[in-house]
């Protein structure tokens, strides 16, 4: 039995267990046969006897081959791991040998990876993390909307009525569905009034989410149990001081509605919205407390959000299809409320529901994330440049190792391991710092459901980014360790200081400058845009205006509302410094506000045109108080004693729907063609009522007069001739003794509202500015490094120049010029990148732009930083002693 | 000639026998088989397949080391050698075996002689 040739060839490429076993057994059989033949047996008989004696040959070959293969694999792994461990050990020793370098590199990497991972952890919790419930992938959010009035996808995500919810949940496409509705509640415990974010939920809410109560049972649908409520674990622990006998305890809700606590939600229950909910009550209870018997019956009352669990095997699309059938049947049955109502089903994939995902959320998140990616690249390039310089300094050591028999690949691998270990050390540092993020968010009062958490995804991301960082930015320096003339390194001590050798460093430092320019330019543009928005004329007088928002803790009640408004007017107008007071459904810049359908006789509607127009309801003197001049006509005043409802429209609305016709004196119909008629009595100037950024939209105000008892809302506007901050104290005092128990929920100056309406833009531009500053500092350090390096390499030349009569000033100019040339290349590249980025960001920047001043500004910053970075190398170059420079040659 | 011993009795001790075979020095598989046959006075009938499977397993456990060498007749053969851990293993097993034999012996020998003979 000879070994086949192919097996012998294979053996050259490492151990071959099968061939070994074959050869070993062949030898055994030959020996045995030989012995038996020697004893006088025939060859055939001997062969048979030998095989018989061997037993199951096939099986033995198989078993032994398997064992051998296993061993070979094991040995290979052990060798591999051993050499990796060797590399890691070597890397750790190298890190200890250059502690300063190690700390600087780790800190720089941690900066880049940390900024990026921190933003990622925010995106993770807001957009990526599944809901913290049982089998979250089965959950869907169900919306209804007016099918003909969709301007964009976001308009699909409207609420449902409780009655519609009851019909929709019957579909076999859903295992079940739960309804929930916002509710704001106060409870008084031990004389302290606490406001709670509450939710009205259907009785199956906790069961649907698969999150049983911590203690207690809640079955509000059973007769006589509708006034039973569930509180959150947090409210039990804090507001109720962890009262051990809380079950059965009675609470007074909103001052006059007794409810009984029968359960506590699980401590880890975070709900399905980015809010911290303290109390859950039933629809039955809400209906009684709000005092609207139609709440669960009226199909026009669409304040319910529906969350469903898909039946096994059903997708969101097919569920939408099934629900669309039910919706069509409802539209046929209840045309008054449900005509053209459509249903949309979307996977409940994240804590932020579709309807809260404003148009700016994704672009803003993407911008900040992109900025941190640029930062990551900058820190990477920075570290790569330093690693490269160090590798060059180590060339002699590496050349020695190669000459002692290490393969070049092995050297590259070892250098790469060093860079990876550095990056992973930084990754560990980042994870350590990120662990502080949740408690930081808790300190800032971020609801628990959207606090960034350090989960497996974030950890994995941090490690992956750090490792990717180590590989991407470690490769070039690692190859620089072997791709050169190693013999020359051994000869001249390794440190070859020739500018031509610094090409890689030059490229790195130039790209660093370019990227930091990009960040600076973008942050400058954002800050300029912010500044512009802050100085934008909102169309009303911001100064000396105070906004007080009141809320009826008992829900909406028209009589109480009128009594309260009349009282507020009287009390506030009596304050000496107050010049004008009014009420409205909302104050400017405090939200999206309402829209309501309006029919305008004489205006030819397009088929299916959306006539839902933004509106406010107001009391008399609303525009006077805001300081908005009326262009034509008038607004209601206290002198208007009639109870008719009047309309004031803005300029854009007049232009859009009346054109050249005179609006004042015409009658519109509120709520549609068969709605209530109301006379247009005035046209007011346009104002930025909802956001500062948007262009003025058509908008109208429905004004109530004193004859109808003055209602219109509970946002009270107060104009003063004095200091608005002082007025706030007076307002608080005037409204504290109050026969009508309204709660003051917000009191601020209009200036503060304006300022905080820009809070997100401000936070974003400041974050990017900080990143830009860090980036330019890193770039300056990089520039300093490369200019020093090149200058040191040319010290002989400078010595000769000085000896030949060059002045120190001319040497300084030479070095500075060199630095500035590098900066100019990077700066121009950065400006081009930045202009591209600004073009992409056009939608987020307000107003039209000329980029020249911004470019000039960052150009000046760059020049200043460059001169700073080159000052020391330039000074050093002038101090070269000509004699010693010549001697060194 | 001693009676032939059935397979089931020595299956668990095959490892020990192989280790013992290697005490004197490295042997190849055929040599071990011949030695076992000769030393037991042909009472032990070890199947070669079982012998090799046991050898390879012990190699994996690190009790024996294998190396290719040339046999007396100048043929390539795989030689097995005791490792120090194999030697320790053998020591333990010998002690265990002695204790086992003594215990079993104490029970079985009186029974074989029988009280009727006393």
Short mmCIF file of C-alpha atoms in Angstrom, two decimals, chain A residues 794-808 810-815 877 880-882 885-886:
data_model
loop_
_atom_site.label_atom_id
_atom_site.label_comp_id
_atom_site.label_asym_id
_atom_site.label_seq_id
_atom_site.Cartn_x
_atom_site.Cartn_y
_atom_site.Cartn_z
CA UNK A 794 16.10 70.80 6.94
CA UNK A 795 18.11 72.18 9.86
CA UNK A 796 21.32 71.55 7.98
CA UNK A 797 20.04 73.55 5.04
CA UNK A 798 18.97 76.37 7.38
CA UNK A 799 22.40 76.33 9.00
CA UNK A 800 24.01 76.72 5.60
CA UNK A 801 21.61 79.52 4.64
CA UNK A 802 22.37 81.35 7.88
CA UNK A 803 26.07 80.88 7.31
CA UNK A 804 25.68 82.35 3.83
CA UNK A 805 24.07 85.45 5.30
CA UNK A 806 20.33 84.72 5.40
CA UNK A 807 18.56 86.68 8.13
CA UNK A 808 16.56 84.85 10.82
CA UNK A 810 13.86 85.11 6.10
CA UNK A 811 14.20 81.66 7.67
CA UNK A 812 11.04 82.37 9.72
CA UNK A 813 9.24 83.42 6.55
CA UNK A 814 10.38 80.21 4.88
CA UNK A 815 8.97 77.99 7.63
CA UNK A 877 14.82 76.97 12.68
CA UNK A 880 20.27 76.55 14.29
CA UNK A 881 23.96 77.25 14.77
CA UNK A 882 25.59 77.21 11.32
CA UNK A 885 24.81 72.15 11.34
CA UNK A 886 27.86 71.86 9.14
#
